[in-house]
Amino acid sequence: MNSKRRNFIRSIFEYNRIEIRDVDAGEDPFLYSTKNHGPGYVDVKGGVGVDEFFEPALDLLADIVVRDQVPLDLVIGMMTGGALPGYRLKQHLQERLGKRIVYIYQRGARKEGGHGELDTGDRNNPFITDKCCGLVVEELVNFAGTTTTGVLYERKKGRIVDHAACILFYKNPVAIERLKTNNITLHWAVTLPEVLDFGLREEAITQRQFDQYKAFLKNPKVWNMNRGYQFFG
C-alpha cells in the first residue's frame, strides 16, 4: 500500500468518518438506501466539507483512473453522492490527461417534473458526441445498485459506459456479482476491508467491531437474515 492510500485511510479515522455499531449487543443497525441493514457506515459523502479529507480522496482516485487507462470523454456524477466528487475528479483528470472532459450529473429515477431526463448538463452541449466514453462516479459503492442504474441509463442514451469509479468500495459479494453481470468495471481509491484492517492494526477499532463488520461483508444476505431482516438483493 502506497503512502497516499495509507494516509487517506488514516484520515477516515482521524475525521470520524466511520461508525460501527454493536448490533449483536442490541444496538440498532444502519439502514442503507437499498433497505438492507448493516453494522457500519463510512460517511464519505459528509467529508465534502473537510478539505483535508476530500481533496486527497479525489487526488488518489484520479491516480487510479489514470493508472487503469480508463477511456474517458465524459464524467457522470451521481446525485446520490457522486456529484461533487465527480466534478472534482473531472478537474483532476482534465489536467492530467491534457484534454477536455465534460461533466454532467445524473439525478434519481424518482425525480418529479422537469423535462423528463435524468441527466443535467448534456442538453445542447456541443462537446458531447455520439458514442462518447463515460465514467459514472459515486462517493462509495456498497451494493452497487445506484451505480448499475446510472450506467444502464447512460447506455440507453447511446453512450459507451463500461466503467465506474468511487472513493470507497465495500467489496461485498452482492456488489461484485452485480457489477460483473452488467459488465461494469469499477475503479476505487480504497476498499472497506482495507480500512477495517488498518483500523484494527492501529487500534482505532476493536476486534469485536472488526469481526462484526467483516461478517457482514462476507455475506450481507446471511448477516441480515440471521438477524431477522428481509434482504433486498
mmCIF file of C-alpha atoms in Angstrom:
data_model
loop_
_atom_site.group_PDB
_atom_site.id
_atom_site.type_symbol
_atom_site.label_atom_id
_atom_site.label_comp_id
_atom_site.label_asym_id
_atom_site.label_seq_id
_atom_site.Cartn_x
_atom_site.Cartn_y
_atom_site.Cartn_z
ATOM 1 C CA MET A 1 0.000 0.000 0.000
ATOM 2 C CA ASN A 2 1.499 3.351 -1.021
ATOM 3 C CA SER A 3 1.693 6.346 1.305
ATOM 4 C CA LYS A 4 -1.184 8.219 -0.387
ATOM 5 C CA ARG A 5 -3.589 5.376 0.211
ATOM 6 C CA ARG A 6 -2.367 4.781 3.741
ATOM 7 C CA ASN A 7 -2.693 8.472 4.632
ATOM 8 C CA PHE A 8 -6.192 8.654 3.196
ATOM 9 C CA ILE A 9 -7.319 5.599 5.146
ATOM 10 C CA ARG A 10 -5.867 7.181 8.274
ATOM 11 C CA SER A 11 -7.933 10.312 7.585
ATOM 12 C CA ILE A 12 -11.138 8.235 7.638
ATOM 13 C CA PHE A 13 -10.498 7.606 11.325
ATOM 14 C CA GLU A 14 -8.939 10.995 12.041
ATOM 15 C CA TYR A 15 -12.037 12.830 10.816
ATOM 16 C CA ASN A 16 -14.509 10.340 12.317
ATOM 17 C CA ARG A 17 -15.974 9.246 9.009
ATOM 18 C CA ILE A 18 -16.626 5.653 10.129
ATOM 19 C CA GLU A 19 -19.128 4.356 12.679
ATOM 20 C CA ILE A 20 -19.576 0.717 13.694
ATOM 21 C CA ARG A 21 -22.471 -0.353 15.914
ATOM 22 C CA ASP A 22 -22.543 -3.399 18.168
ATOM 23 C CA VAL A 23 -25.691 -4.874 16.657
ATOM 24 C CA ASP A 24 -25.170 -8.230 18.364
ATOM 25 C CA ALA A 25 -25.271 -6.437 21.726
ATOM 26 C CA GLY A 26 -28.578 -4.735 20.913
ATOM 27 C CA GLU A 27 -27.609 -1.537 19.102
ATOM 28 C CA ASP A 28 -29.717 -0.612 16.077
ATOM 29 C CA PRO A 29 -28.108 -1.419 12.725
ATOM 30 C CA PHE A 30 -27.719 1.087 9.937
ATOM 31 C CA LEU A 31 -30.444 1.093 7.290
ATOM 32 C CA TYR A 32 -28.879 1.586 3.878
ATOM 33 C CA SER A 33 -30.589 3.144 0.862
ATOM 34 C CA THR A 34 -31.062 -0.391 -0.522
ATOM 35 C CA LYS A 35 -33.325 -1.107 2.503
ATOM 36 C CA ASN A 36 -30.763 -3.620 3.720
ATOM 37 C CA HIS A 37 -29.239 -3.386 7.182
ATOM 38 C CA GLY A 38 -25.629 -3.442 8.279
ATOM 39 C CA PRO A 39 -23.425 -2.845 11.319
ATOM 40 C CA GLY A 40 -21.485 0.118 9.990
ATOM 41 C CA TYR A 41 -21.340 3.118 7.733
ATOM 42 C CA VAL A 42 -18.497 5.148 6.271
ATOM 43 C CA ASP A 43 -19.648 8.735 5.749
ATOM 44 C CA VAL A 44 -17.591 9.598 2.702
ATOM 45 C CA LYS A 45 -20.322 11.958 1.486
ATOM 46 C CA GLY A 46 -20.125 14.063 4.642
ATOM 47 C CA GLY A 47 -16.401 14.534 4.147
ATOM 48 C CA VAL A 48 -17.036 17.068 1.376
ATOM 49 C CA GLY A 49 -16.775 19.817 3.983
ATOM 50 C CA VAL A 50 -13.299 18.778 5.128
ATOM 51 C CA ASP A 51 -10.667 19.691 2.545
ATOM 52 C CA GLU A 52 -8.026 17.605 4.316
ATOM 53 C CA PHE A 53 -10.220 14.550 3.711
ATOM 54 C CA PHE A 54 -11.960 15.371 0.435
ATOM 55 C CA GLU A 55 -9.057 16.641 -1.677
ATOM 56 C CA PRO A 56 -6.655 13.719 -1.041
ATOM 57 C CA ALA A 57 -9.515 11.311 -1.779
ATOM 58 C CA LEU A 58 -10.054 12.706 -5.269
ATOM 59 C CA ASP A 59 -6.341 13.066 -5.942
ATOM 60 C CA LEU A 60 -5.952 9.386 -5.099
ATOM 61 C CA LEU A 61 -8.932 8.336 -7.219
ATOM 62 C CA ALA A 62 -7.542 10.298 -10.166
ATOM 63 C CA ASP A 63 -4.291 8.338 -9.781
ATOM 64 C CA ILE A 64 -6.255 5.100 -10.090
ATOM 65 C CA VAL A 65 -8.291 6.155 -13.134
ATOM 66 C CA VAL A 66 -5.174 7.347 -14.966
ATOM 67 C CA ARG A 67 -3.240 4.216 -13.993
ATOM 68 C CA ASP A 68 -6.049 1.981 -15.267
ATOM 69 C CA GLN A 69 -6.175 3.871 -18.583
ATOM 70 C CA VAL A 70 -9.946 4.267 -18.496
ATOM 71 C CA PRO A 71 -11.253 5.508 -21.885
ATOM 72 C CA LEU A 72 -12.809 8.819 -20.994
ATOM 73 C CA ASP A 73 -14.631 11.761 -22.597
ATOM 74 C CA LEU A 74 -17.370 12.299 -20.035
ATOM 75 C CA VAL A 75 -17.745 12.088 -16.250
ATOM 76 C CA ILE A 76 -21.237 11.454 -14.850
ATOM 77 C CA GLY A 77 -21.632 12.353 -11.189
ATOM 78 C CA MET A 78 -24.474 10.586 -9.409
ATOM 79 C CA MET A 79 -26.532 12.972 -7.272
ATOM 80 C CA THR A 80 -26.840 10.270 -4.607
ATOM 81 C CA GLY A 81 -23.310 11.167 -3.508
ATOM 82 C CA GLY A 82 -21.062 11.400 -6.524
ATOM 83 C CA ALA A 83 -21.921 14.853 -7.850
ATOM 84 C CA LEU A 84 -19.183 16.854 -6.134
ATOM 85 C CA PRO A 85 -16.599 14.044 -6.168
ATOM 86 C CA GLY A 86 -17.345 13.549 -9.858
ATOM 87 C CA TYR A 87 -16.809 17.208 -10.676
ATOM 88 C CA ARG A 88 -13.561 17.378 -8.717
ATOM 89 C CA LEU A 89 -12.381 14.151 -10.355
ATOM 90 C CA LYS A 90 -13.166 15.621 -13.761
ATOM 91 C CA GLN A 91 -10.945 18.608 -12.959
ATOM 92 C CA HIS A 92 -8.067 16.371 -11.903
ATOM 93 C CA LEU A 93 -8.376 14.149 -14.968
ATOM 94 C CA GLN A 94 -8.705 17.018 -17.417
ATOM 95 C CA GLU A 95 -5.463 18.495 -16.103
ATOM 96 C CA ARG A 96 -3.562 15.208 -16.050
ATOM 97 C CA LEU A 97 -4.752 13.918 -19.407
ATOM 98 C CA GLY A 98 -4.450 17.280 -21.149
ATOM 99 C CA LYS A 99 -7.830 17.033 -22.874
ATOM 100 C CA ARG A 100 -11.350 18.329 -22.441
ATOM 101 C CA ILE A 101 -13.519 16.128 -20.266
ATOM 102 C CA VAL A 102 -17.181 17.035 -19.987
ATOM 103 C CA TYR A 103 -19.021 16.800 -16.679
ATOM 104 C CA ILE A 104 -22.739 16.143 -16.202
ATOM 105 C CA TYR A 105 -24.731 14.893 -13.241
ATOM 106 C CA GLN A 106 -27.500 12.331 -13.043
ATOM 107 C CA ARG A 107 -30.455 12.758 -10.744
ATOM 108 C CA GLY A 108 -32.501 9.981 -9.159
ATOM 109 C CA ALA A 109 -35.072 7.942 -11.028
ATOM 110 C CA ARG A 110 -37.793 9.252 -8.693
ATOM 111 C CA LYS A 111 -37.364 12.824 -9.937
ATOM 112 C CA GLU A 112 -40.664 14.623 -10.429
ATOM 113 C CA GLY A 113 -41.348 17.311 -13.014
ATOM 114 C CA GLY A 114 -38.709 18.788 -15.283
ATOM 115 C CA HIS A 115 -38.084 17.759 -18.867
ATOM 116 C CA GLY A 116 -38.217 14.035 -18.219
ATOM 117 C CA GLU A 117 -34.464 13.489 -18.404
ATOM 118 C CA LEU A 118 -32.298 12.347 -15.512
ATOM 119 C CA ASP A 119 -29.096 13.981 -16.775
ATOM 120 C CA THR A 120 -28.248 17.650 -16.375
ATOM 121 C CA GLY A 121 -25.540 19.242 -18.478
ATOM 122 C CA ASP A 122 -25.879 17.256 -21.692
ATOM 123 C CA ARG A 123 -28.657 19.148 -23.475
ATOM 124 C CA ASN A 124 -27.421 21.257 -26.387
ATOM 125 C CA ASN A 125 -23.854 20.513 -25.345
ATOM 126 C CA PRO A 126 -21.626 20.538 -28.456
ATOM 127 C CA PHE A 127 -18.807 18.802 -26.587
ATOM 128 C CA ILE A 128 -20.771 15.593 -26.018
ATOM 129 C CA THR A 129 -20.516 13.443 -29.117
ATOM 130 C CA ASP A 130 -22.256 10.258 -30.168
ATOM 131 C CA LYS A 131 -20.666 7.150 -28.678
ATOM 132 C CA CYS A 132 -18.574 9.144 -26.224
ATOM 133 C CA CYS A 133 -16.948 7.174 -23.389
ATOM 134 C CA GLY A 134 -18.345 7.934 -19.946
ATOM 135 C CA LEU A 135 -17.373 7.220 -16.347
ATOM 136 C CA VAL A 136 -20.071 7.058 -13.645
ATOM 137 C CA VAL A 137 -18.878 8.363 -10.264
ATOM 138 C CA GLU A 138 -20.176 7.661 -6.749
ATOM 139 C CA GLU A 139 -18.623 8.537 -3.408
ATOM 140 C CA LEU A 140 -18.954 4.929 -2.268
ATOM 141 C CA VAL A 141 -20.278 1.660 -3.619
ATOM 142 C CA ASN A 142 -21.932 -0.751 -1.204
ATOM 143 C CA PHE A 143 -24.389 -2.981 -3.082
ATOM 144 C CA ALA A 144 -23.745 -1.239 -6.458
ATOM 145 C CA GLY A 145 -27.440 -0.716 -7.141
ATOM 146 C CA THR A 146 -27.269 3.011 -7.849
ATOM 147 C CA THR A 147 -24.048 2.647 -9.787
ATOM 148 C CA THR A 148 -25.559 -0.012 -12.028
ATOM 149 C CA THR A 149 -28.730 2.023 -12.568
ATOM 150 C CA GLY A 150 -26.622 5.013 -13.553
ATOM 151 C CA VAL A 151 -24.522 3.062 -16.022
ATOM 152 C CA LEU A 152 -27.523 1.394 -17.663
ATOM 153 C CA TYR A 153 -29.273 4.746 -18.084
ATOM 154 C CA GLU A 154 -26.243 6.246 -19.826
ATOM 155 C CA ARG A 155 -26.024 3.250 -22.130
ATOM 156 C CA LYS A 156 -29.639 3.814 -23.142
ATOM 157 C CA LYS A 157 -28.616 7.323 -24.141
ATOM 158 C CA GLY A 158 -26.213 5.765 -26.635
ATOM 159 C CA ARG A 159 -23.045 6.381 -24.668
ATOM 160 C CA ILE A 160 -20.256 3.869 -24.120
ATOM 161 C CA VAL A 161 -20.211 3.452 -20.356
ATOM 162 C CA ASP A 162 -18.403 0.354 -19.147
ATOM 163 C CA HIS A 163 -16.581 1.930 -16.200
ATOM 164 C CA ALA A 164 -17.497 3.441 -12.845
ATOM 165 C CA ALA A 165 -15.400 4.910 -10.051
ATOM 166 C CA CYS A 166 -15.767 5.529 -6.333
ATOM 167 C CA ILE A 167 -13.704 6.650 -3.377
ATOM 168 C CA LEU A 168 -14.675 3.675 -1.195
ATOM 169 C CA PHE A 169 -15.783 0.215 -2.324
ATOM 170 C CA TYR A 170 -17.355 -2.072 0.277
ATOM 171 C CA LYS A 171 -16.311 -5.037 -1.866
ATOM 172 C CA ASN A 172 -19.158 -7.260 -0.755
ATOM 173 C CA PRO A 173 -20.115 -10.253 -2.928
ATOM 174 C CA VAL A 174 -23.522 -8.827 -3.889
ATOM 175 C CA ALA A 175 -21.894 -5.791 -5.464
ATOM 176 C CA ILE A 176 -19.165 -7.801 -7.153
ATOM 177 C CA GLU A 177 -21.726 -10.089 -8.805
ATOM 178 C CA ARG A 178 -23.986 -7.197 -9.852
ATOM 179 C CA LEU A 179 -21.116 -5.339 -11.483
ATOM 180 C CA LYS A 180 -19.960 -8.488 -13.262
ATOM 181 C CA THR A 181 -23.463 -9.297 -14.529
ATOM 182 C CA ASN A 182 -23.781 -5.822 -16.044
ATOM 183 C CA ASN A 183 -20.249 -5.728 -17.486
ATOM 184 C CA ILE A 184 -19.152 -2.797 -15.342
ATOM 185 C CA THR A 185 -15.521 -2.342 -14.353
ATOM 186 C CA LEU A 186 -15.241 -0.470 -11.066
ATOM 187 C CA HIS A 187 -12.221 1.606 -10.069
ATOM 188 C CA TRP A 188 -11.775 2.638 -6.439
ATOM 189 C CA ALA A 189 -9.388 4.510 -4.189
ATOM 190 C CA VAL A 190 -9.689 2.166 -1.195
ATOM 191 C CA THR A 191 -11.823 -0.772 -0.057
ATOM 192 C CA LEU A 192 -13.670 -1.227 3.210
ATOM 193 C CA PRO A 193 -11.704 -4.402 4.086
ATOM 194 C CA GLU A 194 -8.513 -2.335 3.789
ATOM 195 C CA VAL A 195 -9.996 0.333 6.053
ATOM 196 C CA LEU A 196 -11.003 -2.256 8.655
ATOM 197 C CA ASP A 197 -7.604 -3.962 8.537
ATOM 198 C CA PHE A 198 -5.907 -0.602 9.098
ATOM 199 C CA GLY A 199 -8.289 0.307 11.919
ATOM 200 C CA LEU A 200 -7.654 -2.938 13.760
ATOM 201 C CA ARG A 201 -3.902 -2.738 13.292
ATOM 202 C CA GLU A 202 -3.797 0.873 14.538
ATOM 203 C CA GLU A 203 -6.250 0.079 17.379
ATOM 204 C CA ALA A 204 -8.781 2.580 16.011
ATOM 205 C CA ILE A 205 -11.462 -0.132 16.203
ATOM 206 C CA THR A 206 -11.855 -3.151 18.456
ATOM 207 C CA GLN A 207 -11.598 -6.791 17.471
ATOM 208 C CA ARG A 208 -15.343 -7.118 18.114
ATOM 209 C CA GLN A 209 -16.167 -4.229 15.777
ATOM 210 C CA PHE A 210 -13.831 -5.664 13.175
ATOM 211 C CA ASP A 211 -15.372 -9.131 13.383
ATOM 212 C CA GLN A 212 -18.962 -7.883 13.100
ATOM 213 C CA TYR A 213 -18.279 -5.701 10.073
ATOM 214 C CA LYS A 214 -16.237 -8.419 8.354
ATOM 215 C CA ALA A 215 -19.047 -10.928 8.918
ATOM 216 C CA PHE A 216 -21.419 -8.552 7.145
ATOM 217 C CA LEU A 217 -19.028 -8.054 4.232
ATOM 218 C CA LYS A 218 -18.506 -11.784 3.823
ATOM 219 C CA ASN A 219 -22.211 -12.401 3.224
ATOM 220 C CA PRO A 220 -24.624 -9.448 3.637
ATOM 221 C CA LYS A 221 -27.625 -11.658 2.865
ATOM 222 C CA VAL A 222 -26.850 -14.168 5.607
ATOM 223 C CA TRP A 223 -25.973 -11.367 8.041
ATOM 224 C CA ASN A 224 -29.383 -9.746 7.502
ATOM 225 C CA MET A 225 -31.439 -12.939 7.530
ATOM 226 C CA ASN A 226 -29.731 -14.273 10.670
ATOM 227 C CA ARG A 227 -30.867 -11.129 12.467
ATOM 228 C CA GLY A 228 -34.444 -11.259 11.235
ATOM 229 C CA TYR A 229 -34.209 -8.676 8.460
ATOM 230 C CA GLN A 230 -35.506 -9.090 4.948
ATOM 231 C CA PHE A 231 -32.739 -8.932 2.374
ATOM 232 C CA PHE A 232 -33.183 -6.931 -0.805
ATOM 233 C CA GLY A 233 -30.849 -8.276 -3.452
#
